[in-house]
mmCIF file of C-alpha atoms in Angstrom:
data_model
loop_
_atom_site.group_PDB
_atom_site.id
_atom_site.type_symbol
_atom_site.label_atom_id
_atom_site.label_comp_id
_atom_site.label_asym_id
_atom_site.label_seq_id
_atom_site.Cartn_x
_atom_site.Cartn_y
_atom_site.Cartn_z
ATOM 1 C CA MET B 9 -5.142 -21.702 6.042
ATOM 2 C CA SER B 10 -3.775 -25.191 5.479
ATOM 3 C CA GLN B 11 -0.346 -26.169 6.721
ATOM 4 C CA THR B 12 0.985 -26.290 3.168
ATOM 5 C CA LEU B 13 0.731 -22.877 1.525
ATOM 6 C CA LYS B 14 -0.997 -23.366 -1.826
ATOM 7 C CA VAL B 15 0.251 -20.997 -4.528
ATOM 8 C CA ALA B 16 -1.000 -19.937 -7.954
ATOM 9 C CA ILE B 17 1.285 -18.250 -10.487
ATOM 10 C CA THR B 18 -0.338 -15.910 -12.989
ATOM 11 C CA GLY B 19 1.812 -15.224 -16.041
ATOM 12 C CA CYS B 20 3.872 -18.207 -17.138
ATOM 13 C CA GLY B 21 6.691 -16.620 -19.113
ATOM 14 C CA VAL B 22 10.296 -16.083 -18.045
ATOM 15 C CA ILE B 23 9.427 -14.258 -14.811
ATOM 16 C CA GLY B 24 6.731 -16.779 -13.954
ATOM 17 C CA ARG B 25 9.360 -19.496 -14.138
ATOM 18 C CA THR B 26 11.610 -17.413 -11.853
ATOM 19 C CA HIS B 27 8.833 -17.373 -9.244
ATOM 20 C CA ALA B 28 8.331 -21.118 -9.664
ATOM 21 C CA VAL B 29 12.031 -21.841 -9.109
ATOM 22 C CA ALA B 30 12.116 -19.586 -6.034
ATOM 23 C CA LEU B 31 8.983 -21.086 -4.501
ATOM 24 C CA GLN B 32 10.298 -24.628 -4.949
ATOM 25 C CA GLU B 33 13.037 -23.759 -2.445
ATOM 26 C CA PHE B 34 10.390 -23.863 0.305
ATOM 27 C CA PRO B 35 9.043 -27.323 1.224
ATOM 28 C CA GLY B 36 6.018 -25.753 2.917
ATOM 29 C CA THR B 37 4.693 -24.333 -0.344
ATOM 30 C CA SER B 38 2.979 -26.097 -3.234
ATOM 31 C CA ILE B 39 2.285 -24.556 -6.642
ATOM 32 C CA VAL B 40 -1.207 -25.850 -7.310
ATOM 33 C CA ALA B 41 -2.373 -23.663 -10.219
ATOM 34 C CA LEU B 42 -0.990 -21.787 -13.212
ATOM 35 C CA VAL B 43 -2.847 -19.033 -15.042
ATOM 36 C CA ASP B 44 -2.034 -17.683 -18.504
ATOM 37 C CA ALA B 45 -4.113 -16.419 -21.404
ATOM 38 C CA ILE B 46 -1.863 -18.582 -23.607
ATOM 39 C CA PRO B 47 -2.499 -22.198 -22.566
ATOM 40 C CA ASP B 48 0.761 -23.451 -24.097
ATOM 41 C CA ALA B 49 2.738 -21.141 -21.811
ATOM 42 C CA ALA B 50 1.008 -22.525 -18.727
ATOM 43 C CA GLU B 51 1.432 -26.120 -19.920
ATOM 44 C CA SER B 52 5.146 -25.513 -20.506
ATOM 45 C CA LEU B 53 5.621 -24.206 -16.973
ATOM 46 C CA ALA B 54 3.563 -27.110 -15.628
ATOM 47 C CA ASP B 55 5.917 -29.483 -17.464
ATOM 48 C CA PHE B 56 8.885 -27.742 -15.861
ATOM 49 C CA ILE B 57 7.425 -27.960 -12.353
ATOM 50 C CA GLU B 58 6.533 -31.625 -12.824
ATOM 51 C CA SER B 59 10.013 -32.407 -14.169
ATOM 52 C CA SER B 60 11.423 -30.832 -10.990
ATOM 53 C CA GLY B 61 9.739 -33.553 -8.939
ATOM 54 C CA ARG B 62 6.786 -31.502 -7.725
ATOM 55 C CA PRO B 63 3.103 -32.321 -8.361
ATOM 56 C CA ARG B 64 1.822 -30.983 -11.675
ATOM 57 C CA PRO B 65 -0.317 -27.870 -11.117
ATOM 58 C CA SER B 66 -3.648 -27.362 -12.847
ATOM 59 C CA VAL B 67 -3.736 -24.945 -15.783
ATOM 60 C CA HIS B 68 -6.255 -22.112 -16.268
ATOM 61 C CA THR B 69 -6.822 -19.112 -18.523
ATOM 62 C CA SER B 70 -8.224 -16.870 -15.763
ATOM 63 C CA LEU B 71 -7.832 -16.251 -12.047
ATOM 64 C CA GLU B 72 -11.556 -16.824 -11.634
ATOM 65 C CA GLY B 73 -11.160 -20.302 -13.087
ATOM 66 C CA ALA B 74 -8.201 -21.061 -10.852
ATOM 67 C CA PHE B 75 -10.040 -19.925 -7.719
ATOM 68 C CA ALA B 76 -13.019 -22.091 -8.644
ATOM 69 C CA ALA B 77 -10.884 -25.168 -9.234
ATOM 70 C CA ALA B 78 -8.274 -25.034 -6.472
ATOM 71 C CA ASP B 79 -7.853 -24.021 -2.839
ATOM 72 C CA ILE B 80 -5.340 -21.165 -3.130
ATOM 73 C CA ASP B 81 -3.664 -19.161 -0.351
ATOM 74 C CA LEU B 82 -1.177 -17.013 -2.279
ATOM 75 C CA VAL B 83 -1.062 -15.661 -5.842
ATOM 76 C CA ALA B 84 2.136 -14.529 -7.569
ATOM 77 C CA LEU B 85 1.477 -12.060 -10.391
ATOM 78 C CA ALA B 86 4.134 -12.310 -13.122
ATOM 79 C CA THR B 87 2.063 -10.799 -15.924
ATOM 80 C CA PRO B 88 2.819 -7.666 -18.016
ATOM 81 C CA SER B 89 3.007 -4.566 -15.841
ATOM 82 C CA GLY B 90 -0.218 -3.020 -17.126
ATOM 83 C CA LEU B 91 -2.266 -5.936 -15.791
ATOM 84 C CA HIS B 92 -0.937 -5.905 -12.224
ATOM 85 C CA ILE B 93 -3.528 -3.691 -10.560
ATOM 86 C CA GLN B 94 -6.612 -5.267 -12.103
ATOM 87 C CA GLN B 95 -5.381 -8.734 -11.135
ATOM 88 C CA GLY B 96 -4.038 -7.634 -7.758
ATOM 89 C CA LEU B 97 -7.408 -6.154 -6.799
ATOM 90 C CA GLU B 98 -9.098 -9.383 -7.892
ATOM 91 C CA VAL B 99 -6.763 -11.423 -5.685
ATOM 92 C CA LEU B 100 -7.226 -9.181 -2.644
ATOM 93 C CA ALA B 101 -11.003 -9.147 -3.131
ATOM 94 C CA ALA B 102 -10.869 -12.941 -2.925
ATOM 95 C CA GLY B 103 -9.021 -12.710 0.391
ATOM 96 C CA LYS B 104 -5.782 -14.205 -0.943
ATOM 97 C CA HIS B 105 -2.225 -13.096 -0.214
ATOM 98 C CA VAL B 106 -0.540 -11.553 -3.255
ATOM 99 C CA VAL B 107 3.000 -11.032 -4.528
ATOM 100 C CA ILE B 108 3.273 -8.636 -7.468
ATOM 101 C CA GLU B 109 6.306 -8.621 -9.751
ATOM 102 C CA LYS B 110 7.900 -5.231 -10.336
ATOM 103 C CA PRO B 111 6.871 -2.617 -11.236
ATOM 104 C CA LEU B 112 3.667 -2.407 -9.223
ATOM 105 C CA ASP B 113 1.851 -1.014 -12.256
ATOM 106 C CA VAL B 114 2.339 1.502 -15.037
ATOM 107 C CA ASP B 115 -0.290 3.937 -13.736
ATOM 108 C CA LEU B 116 0.230 5.795 -10.462
ATOM 109 C CA SER B 117 -3.446 6.444 -9.715
ATOM 110 C CA ARG B 118 -4.249 2.752 -10.195
ATOM 111 C CA ALA B 119 -1.286 1.861 -8.002
ATOM 112 C CA GLN B 120 -2.678 4.078 -5.261
ATOM 113 C CA GLU B 121 -5.983 2.209 -5.611
ATOM 114 C CA ILE B 122 -4.302 -1.093 -4.788
ATOM 115 C CA GLU B 123 -2.302 0.629 -2.042
ATOM 116 C CA ALA B 124 -5.609 1.443 -0.337
ATOM 117 C CA ALA B 125 -6.872 -2.105 -0.911
ATOM 118 C CA ALA B 126 -3.653 -3.589 0.487
ATOM 119 C CA THR B 127 -3.879 -1.380 3.575
ATOM 120 C CA GLU B 128 -7.407 -2.613 4.210
ATOM 121 C CA ALA B 129 -6.410 -6.228 3.498
ATOM 122 C CA ALA B 130 -3.576 -5.981 6.028
ATOM 123 C CA ARG B 131 -6.168 -5.317 8.728
ATOM 124 C CA GLN B 132 -7.632 -8.712 7.847
ATOM 125 C CA GLY B 133 -4.232 -10.419 8.031
ATOM 126 C CA VAL B 134 -3.775 -10.580 4.249
ATOM 127 C CA VAL B 135 -0.223 -9.935 3.032
ATOM 128 C CA ALA B 136 0.490 -7.930 -0.138
ATOM 129 C CA SER B 137 4.049 -7.403 -1.319
ATOM 130 C CA VAL B 138 5.837 -6.242 -4.448
ATOM 131 C CA ILE B 139 9.016 -7.841 -5.728
ATOM 132 C CA SER B 140 12.047 -5.699 -4.997
ATOM 133 C CA GLN B 141 14.483 -8.514 -4.548
ATOM 134 C CA HIS B 142 17.595 -6.366 -4.476
ATOM 135 C CA ARG B 143 16.602 -5.036 -1.054
ATOM 136 C CA PHE B 144 17.431 -8.536 0.158
ATOM 137 C CA ASP B 145 20.909 -8.752 -1.369
ATOM 138 C CA GLN B 146 23.328 -8.794 1.536
ATOM 139 C CA ALA B 147 25.237 -5.836 0.091
ATOM 140 C CA SER B 148 22.041 -3.781 0.187
ATOM 141 C CA VAL B 149 21.192 -5.030 3.668
ATOM 142 C CA ALA B 150 24.657 -4.082 4.939
ATOM 143 C CA VAL B 151 24.333 -0.554 3.539
ATOM 144 C CA ALA B 152 20.750 -0.096 4.783
ATOM 145 C CA ASP B 153 21.734 -1.284 8.259
ATOM 146 C CA ALA B 154 24.604 1.204 8.304
ATOM 147 C CA VAL B 155 22.262 4.006 7.204
ATOM 148 C CA ALA B 156 19.720 3.088 9.892
ATOM 149 C CA LYS B 157 22.440 3.195 12.561
ATOM 150 C CA GLY B 158 23.768 6.550 11.339
ATOM 151 C CA ARG B 159 27.171 5.088 10.545
ATOM 152 C CA PHE B 160 27.580 7.200 7.387
ATOM 153 C CA GLY B 161 26.778 10.408 9.267
ATOM 154 C CA ARG B 162 24.698 12.828 7.233
ATOM 155 C CA LEU B 163 23.907 11.376 3.830
ATOM 156 C CA THR B 164 25.081 14.017 1.393
ATOM 157 C CA SER B 165 24.759 12.499 -2.076
ATOM 158 C CA ALA B 166 24.244 9.389 -4.136
ATOM 159 C CA ILE B 167 24.704 8.182 -7.690
ATOM 160 C CA ALA B 168 22.460 5.398 -8.987
ATOM 161 C CA SER B 169 23.127 4.051 -12.474
ATOM 162 C CA VAL B 170 21.654 1.239 -14.552
ATOM 163 C CA ALA B 171 23.765 1.009 -17.712
ATOM 164 C CA TRP B 172 22.416 -1.891 -19.734
ATOM 165 C CA TRP B 173 22.035 -2.838 -23.367
ATOM 166 C CA ARG B 174 18.901 -4.189 -24.988
ATOM 167 C CA GLY B 175 19.022 -4.904 -28.705
ATOM 168 C CA GLN B 176 16.173 -3.976 -31.019
ATOM 169 C CA GLY B 177 15.058 -7.614 -30.981
ATOM 170 C CA TYR B 178 14.216 -7.300 -27.282
ATOM 171 C CA TYR B 179 11.643 -4.597 -27.990
ATOM 172 C CA ASP B 180 10.367 -6.349 -31.124
ATOM 173 C CA SER B 181 9.800 -9.608 -29.206
ATOM 174 C CA GLY B 182 6.430 -8.536 -27.784
ATOM 175 C CA ASP B 183 3.823 -6.019 -28.899
ATOM 176 C CA TRP B 184 3.576 -4.694 -25.344
ATOM 177 C CA ARG B 185 7.279 -3.965 -24.972
ATOM 178 C CA GLY B 186 8.266 -0.341 -25.270
ATOM 179 C CA THR B 187 4.691 0.961 -24.936
ATOM 180 C CA TRP B 188 3.423 3.438 -22.376
ATOM 181 C CA SER B 189 0.174 1.534 -21.864
ATOM 182 C CA MET B 190 1.675 -1.844 -20.936
ATOM 183 C CA ASP B 191 5.362 -1.273 -20.194
ATOM 184 C CA GLY B 192 4.731 2.039 -18.450
ATOM 185 C CA GLY B 193 8.030 3.469 -19.603
ATOM 186 C CA GLY B 194 11.395 2.399 -20.867
ATOM 187 C CA ALA B 195 14.822 2.020 -19.313
ATOM 188 C CA LEU B 196 13.874 3.659 -16.013
ATOM 189 C CA MET B 197 10.521 1.965 -15.441
ATOM 190 C CA ASN B 198 11.361 -1.475 -16.747
ATOM 191 C CA GLN B 199 15.052 -1.906 -16.008
ATOM 192 C CA GLY B 200 15.696 0.787 -13.410
ATOM 193 C CA VAL B 201 12.794 0.582 -10.977
ATOM 194 C CA HIS B 202 14.699 -1.739 -8.610
ATOM 195 C CA THR B 203 17.531 0.766 -8.435
ATOM 196 C CA VAL B 204 15.079 3.611 -7.822
ATOM 197 C CA ASP B 205 13.683 1.596 -4.917
ATOM 198 C CA LEU B 206 17.168 1.087 -3.440
ATOM 199 C CA LEU B 207 17.958 4.786 -3.828
ATOM 200 C CA LEU B 208 14.815 5.692 -1.879
ATOM 201 C CA TRP B 209 15.498 2.980 0.719
ATOM 202 C CA PHE B 210 18.933 4.449 1.384
ATOM 203 C CA MET B 211 18.281 8.194 0.951
ATOM 204 C CA GLY B 212 14.688 8.590 2.140
ATOM 205 C CA ARG B 213 11.747 10.498 0.703
ATOM 206 C CA PRO B 214 12.274 12.603 -2.433
ATOM 207 C CA VAL B 215 11.280 16.268 -2.558
ATOM 208 C CA GLU B 216 12.077 17.475 -6.079
ATOM 209 C CA ILE B 217 13.027 15.785 -9.345
ATOM 210 C CA HIS B 218 14.457 17.376 -12.492
ATOM 211 C CA ALA B 219 14.962 15.048 -15.446
ATOM 212 C CA HIS B 220 15.621 14.528 -19.135
ATOM 213 C CA THR B 221 14.818 11.460 -21.213
ATOM 214 C CA ALA B 222 15.664 10.429 -24.764
ATOM 215 C CA ARG B 223 15.188 7.635 -27.296
ATOM 216 C CA LEU B 224 18.589 7.326 -28.916
ATOM 217 C CA ALA B 225 19.400 3.777 -29.988
ATOM 218 C CA HIS B 226 16.077 2.039 -30.729
ATOM 219 C CA GLU B 227 13.201 2.224 -33.169
ATOM 220 C CA ARG B 228 9.513 1.341 -33.038
ATOM 221 C CA ILE B 229 9.157 2.081 -29.323
ATOM 222 C CA GLU B 230 7.210 4.859 -27.615
ATOM 223 C CA VAL B 231 9.335 5.081 -24.495
ATOM 224 C CA GLU B 232 12.806 6.253 -23.539
ATOM 225 C CA ASP B 233 15.968 4.182 -23.734
ATOM 226 C CA THR B 234 17.944 6.766 -21.733
ATOM 227 C CA ALA B 235 16.966 8.797 -18.668
ATOM 228 C CA VAL B 236 18.899 11.071 -16.303
ATOM 229 C CA ALA B 237 17.615 12.980 -13.286
ATOM 230 C CA THR B 238 18.687 14.907 -10.243
ATOM 231 C CA VAL B 239 16.765 14.215 -7.045
ATOM 232 C CA THR B 240 16.609 16.285 -3.851
ATOM 233 C CA PHE B 241 15.644 14.432 -0.658
ATOM 234 C CA GLU B 242 13.996 15.495 2.594
ATOM 235 C CA ASN B 243 17.298 15.077 4.433
ATOM 236 C CA GLY B 244 18.886 17.650 2.103
ATOM 237 C CA GLY B 245 20.900 15.045 0.235
ATOM 238 C CA LEU B 246 21.240 15.150 -3.552
ATOM 239 C CA ALA B 247 21.320 12.281 -6.015
ATOM 240 C CA VAL B 248 21.929 11.594 -9.686
ATOM 241 C CA LEU B 249 19.724 8.884 -11.197
ATOM 242 C CA HIS B 250 20.626 7.323 -14.558
ATOM 243 C CA ALA B 251 19.106 4.462 -16.533
ATOM 244 C CA THR B 252 19.698 3.317 -20.081
ATOM 245 C CA THR B 253 19.254 0.322 -22.347
ATOM 246 C CA ALA B 254 21.575 1.963 -24.867
ATOM 247 C CA ALA B 255 24.940 1.192 -23.226
ATOM 248 C CA TYR B 256 26.428 -1.432 -25.545
ATOM 249 C CA PRO B 257 27.422 -4.128 -24.689
ATOM 250 C CA GLY B 258 25.955 -3.575 -21.211
ATOM 251 C CA LEU B 259 27.678 -2.293 -18.084
ATOM 252 C CA THR B 260 26.814 -2.688 -14.411
ATOM 253 C CA VAL B 261 24.131 -1.508 -12.017
ATOM 254 C CA ARG B 262 25.856 0.716 -9.490
ATOM 255 C CA VAL B 263 24.661 2.604 -6.412
ATOM 256 C CA GLN B 264 27.194 4.901 -4.767
ATOM 257 C CA LEU B 265 26.190 6.352 -1.397
ATOM 258 C CA MET B 266 28.191 9.119 0.272
ATOM 259 C CA GLY B 267 27.992 10.713 3.699
ATOM 260 C CA SER B 268 29.909 12.859 6.168
ATOM 261 C CA GLU B 269 31.070 9.806 8.161
ATOM 262 C CA GLY B 270 31.267 7.082 5.519
ATOM 263 C CA SER B 271 30.518 5.878 2.002
ATOM 264 C CA ALA B 272 29.591 2.695 0.189
ATOM 265 C CA VAL B 273 29.420 1.334 -3.347
ATOM 266 C CA VAL B 274 27.175 -1.544 -4.419
ATOM 267 C CA ASP B 275 28.089 -2.742 -7.909
ATOM 268 C CA ASN B 276 26.076 -5.525 -9.575
ATOM 269 C CA ASP B 277 24.672 -6.526 -6.179
ATOM 270 C CA GLN B 278 28.139 -6.845 -4.625
ATOM 271 C CA LEU B 279 29.492 -4.614 -1.868
ATOM 272 C CA GLN B 280 32.452 -3.192 -3.754
ATOM 273 C CA TYR B 281 33.388 -0.543 -1.208
ATOM 274 C CA PHE B 282 32.389 0.277 2.382
ATOM 275 C CA HIS B 283 34.015 2.626 4.847
ATOM 276 C CA ALA B 284 32.506 4.007 8.061
ATOM 277 C CA ARG B 285 34.522 6.220 10.379
ATOM 278 C CA ASP B 286 33.187 4.377 13.441
ATOM 279 C CA ALA B 287 34.960 1.201 12.334
ATOM 280 C CA GLY B 288 38.324 2.804 12.999
ATOM 281 C CA GLY B 289 41.345 2.103 10.846
ATOM 282 C CA ALA B 290 43.238 4.630 8.788
ATOM 283 C CA SER B 291 42.120 8.233 8.754
ATOM 284 C CA ALA B 292 39.918 9.097 5.798
ATOM 285 C CA ASP B 293 40.785 12.803 5.851
ATOM 286 C CA MET B 294 42.782 12.474 2.647
ATOM 287 C CA GLY B 295 40.052 10.659 0.721
ATOM 288 C CA LEU B 296 40.060 7.134 -0.641
ATOM 289 C CA GLN B 297 43.825 6.777 -0.220
ATOM 290 C CA GLY B 298 43.402 7.256 3.498
ATOM 291 C CA GLY B 299 40.229 5.227 3.997
ATOM 292 C CA GLY B 300 40.543 1.469 3.920
ATOM 293 C CA ASN B 301 37.877 -0.681 2.280
ATOM 294 C CA GLN B 302 35.891 -2.406 5.039
ATOM 295 C CA ALA B 303 33.537 -4.300 2.696
ATOM 296 C CA ARG B 304 34.887 -7.737 3.576
ATOM 297 C CA GLU B 305 34.525 -7.061 7.311
ATOM 298 C CA GLU B 306 30.950 -5.844 6.871
ATOM 299 C CA LEU B 307 29.896 -8.883 4.859
ATOM 300 C CA SER B 308 31.515 -11.218 7.387
ATOM 301 C CA LYS B 309 28.662 -10.272 9.746
ATOM 302 C CA TYR B 310 26.294 -12.291 7.549
ATOM 303 C CA PRO B 311 26.306 -16.032 6.836
ATOM 304 C CA ALA B 312 28.326 -16.734 3.710
ATOM 305 C CA GLU B 313 25.522 -18.610 1.977
ATOM 306 C CA ASP B 314 23.328 -15.525 2.180
ATOM 307 C CA TYR B 315 25.460 -13.393 -0.099
ATOM 308 C CA GLU B 316 27.551 -15.895 -2.017
ATOM 309 C CA ALA B 317 27.225 -15.243 -5.744
ATOM 310 C CA LYS B 318 25.182 -17.837 -7.603
ATOM 311 C CA ASP B 319 24.249 -18.075 -11.265
ATOM 312 C CA PRO B 320 21.026 -15.995 -11.449
ATOM 313 C CA THR B 321 19.942 -17.775 -14.636
ATOM 314 C CA VAL B 322 19.374 -20.980 -12.683
ATOM 315 C CA TYR B 323 19.039 -19.773 -9.089
ATOM 316 C CA PRO B 324 17.113 -16.530 -8.477
ATOM 317 C CA ALA B 325 18.731 -15.838 -5.113
ATOM 318 C CA GLY B 326 17.074 -12.436 -4.680
ATOM 319 C CA HIS B 327 13.595 -13.823 -5.241
ATOM 320 C CA VAL B 328 14.357 -16.687 -2.849
ATOM 321 C CA ARG B 329 15.419 -14.235 -0.132
ATOM 322 C CA GLN B 330 12.360 -12.051 -0.645
ATOM 323 C CA TYR B 331 10.019 -15.042 -0.627
ATOM 324 C CA ARG B 332 11.598 -16.105 2.672
ATOM 325 C CA ASP B 333 10.504 -12.733 4.066
ATOM 326 C CA ILE B 334 7.033 -12.888 2.471
ATOM 327 C CA LEU B 335 6.317 -16.423 3.660
ATOM 328 C CA GLY B 336 7.546 -15.413 7.116
ATOM 329 C CA ALA B 337 5.182 -12.432 7.089
ATOM 330 C CA ILE B 338 2.249 -14.707 6.208
ATOM 331 C CA ALA B 339 3.157 -17.221 8.918
ATOM 332 C CA GLU B 340 3.814 -14.576 11.573
ATOM 333 C CA GLY B 341 0.963 -12.191 10.724
ATOM 334 C CA ARG B 342 3.262 -9.226 10.118
ATOM 335 C CA GLN B 343 3.948 -6.769 7.315
ATOM 336 C CA PRO B 344 6.439 -7.889 4.648
ATOM 337 C CA GLY B 345 9.778 -6.151 4.211
ATOM 338 C CA VAL B 346 8.542 -4.509 1.008
ATOM 339 C CA THR B 347 5.024 -3.088 1.118
ATOM 340 C CA VAL B 348 2.758 -1.822 -1.633
ATOM 341 C CA SER B 349 3.367 1.700 -0.288
ATOM 342 C CA ASP B 350 7.117 1.266 -0.864
ATOM 343 C CA ALA B 351 6.380 0.310 -4.461
ATOM 344 C CA VAL B 352 4.034 3.291 -4.903
ATOM 345 C CA ASN B 353 6.830 5.653 -3.841
ATOM 346 C CA ALA B 354 9.241 4.091 -6.354
ATOM 347 C CA LEU B 355 6.590 4.319 -9.074
ATOM 348 C CA ALA B 356 5.848 7.941 -8.178
ATOM 349 C CA THR B 357 9.545 8.764 -8.483
ATOM 350 C CA VAL B 358 9.681 7.210 -11.948
ATOM 351 C CA ARG B 359 6.508 9.063 -12.896
ATOM 352 C CA ALA B 360 8.075 12.300 -11.632
ATOM 353 C CA VAL B 361 11.056 11.730 -13.929
ATOM 354 C CA TYR B 362 8.741 11.325 -16.916
ATOM 355 C CA VAL B 363 6.648 14.348 -15.946
ATOM 356 C CA SER B 364 9.736 16.509 -15.470
ATOM 357 C CA ALA B 365 11.235 15.404 -18.789
ATOM 358 C CA THR B 366 7.959 16.037 -20.628
ATOM 359 C CA LEU B 367 7.491 19.516 -19.130
ATOM 360 C CA ASN B 368 11.217 20.299 -19.128
ATOM 361 C CA GLN B 369 11.013 21.599 -15.572
ATOM 362 C CA ALA B 370 11.557 20.413 -12.006
ATOM 363 C CA VAL B 371 8.549 18.831 -10.303
ATOM 364 C CA LEU B 372 7.692 18.196 -6.671
ATOM 365 C CA PHE B 373 7.338 14.580 -5.550
ATOM 366 C CA GLU B 374 4.293 15.389 -3.381
ATOM 367 C CA ASP B 375 2.548 17.012 -6.366
ATOM 368 C CA VAL B 376 3.033 13.831 -8.370
ATOM 369 C CA LEU B 377 1.697 11.697 -5.495
ATOM 370 C CA ALA B 378 -1.282 14.032 -5.080
ATOM 371 C CA GLY B 379 -2.271 13.532 -8.711
ATOM 372 C CA LYS B 380 -1.461 17.005 -10.046
ATOM 373 C CA TYR B 381 -0.066 15.513 -13.259
ATOM 374 C CA ASN B 382 -2.345 12.489 -13.620
ATOM 375 C CA ASP B 383 -3.832 13.839 -16.864
ATOM 376 C CA LEU B 384 -0.471 14.656 -18.418
ATOM 377 C CA GLU B 385 0.465 12.478 -21.391
ATOM 378 C CA VAL B 386 4.159 11.852 -20.864
ATOM 379 C CA ARG B 387 6.528 11.208 -23.744
ATOM 380 C CA ALA B 388 10.102 10.250 -24.398
ATOM 381 C CA GLY B 389 12.542 13.050 -25.043
ATOM 382 C CA SER B 390 14.437 13.779 -28.219
ATOM 383 C CA THR B 391 15.631 11.067 -30.571
ATOM 384 C CA SER B 392 18.813 11.167 -32.602
ATOM 385 C CA THR B 393 16.889 12.581 -35.601
ATOM 386 C CA GLU B 394 13.703 14.209 -34.361
ATOM 387 C CA SER B 395 11.705 15.401 -31.368
ATOM 388 C CA ALA B 396 9.463 12.612 -30.020
#
């Protein structure tokens, strides 16, 4: 591999531009090719990259064309979710490193196919990772470190909520939006999968999921705009999972983690509350009134620039942090912080929610992973006027 890591971006819409902005933070990378079925989209992103002072990448309508025209080390897939596996397998077959935007795919069995391919590729030193940028927020890192060190004692429960609003125009803006085949689901799959990943990162492996979904505030979509579930984990802990795009005008993403020795709240990527008994201070026996908030002290352990809030519309800090890990993994010949297997587990949890809601019964996580429900046609729950 050359000293400069040559990158191709496939999918040149909003998320493709996010990847381009993040990659331009690293002088050792060069975006040499753009791939999009719509040439104007690729040309527009090429204009943007060139206007940023970087060399203009070549433009292609297929990965095959890009591979034939340019020497490429790494491919970033920012295409619609339903295309991820097909393209990811093509990239790995060509011996290139790959970064796949969330979610990994909309189909669990296909996702497991690329999981096997990624495992084999890793033996050849090829890195495959899936974007889960909120694992790299310093609030998340602080909580995960505390969990790993047992500072919260036994994890007893968690609440994970994504309470967003998406107007009807959002779903009408693309034929693929709100479809099972390309979007893979609604509020939970598309907006909530990052939060599902964090919940699993903190709480561990799920055992059983019981869920309900509904389509309550939108028309002309197949999928849910509201989902709720209870999740039981291997450690005995319980969690409530909630995702909606029907919370006007849009509230926050919040993960609340509770244990026998401490608790934490991450709200919109910020560490809103943290208290661990081992840090001393006031007794927490009387609840929140007796337990001081140690969030500021926890975050002081990390360099300020790593968690300082920046405008995400112009600086995708989470993607930058995750790319730092991915590029480090490529350079050092190690596994990235987020593997394809991590993404498969998050996808399987989302699939379990949809299976449970469709069957109106609790389902076992291992049954979903094993393919017991692969042939089940999932559906959104009730609407405000009829059964979906």
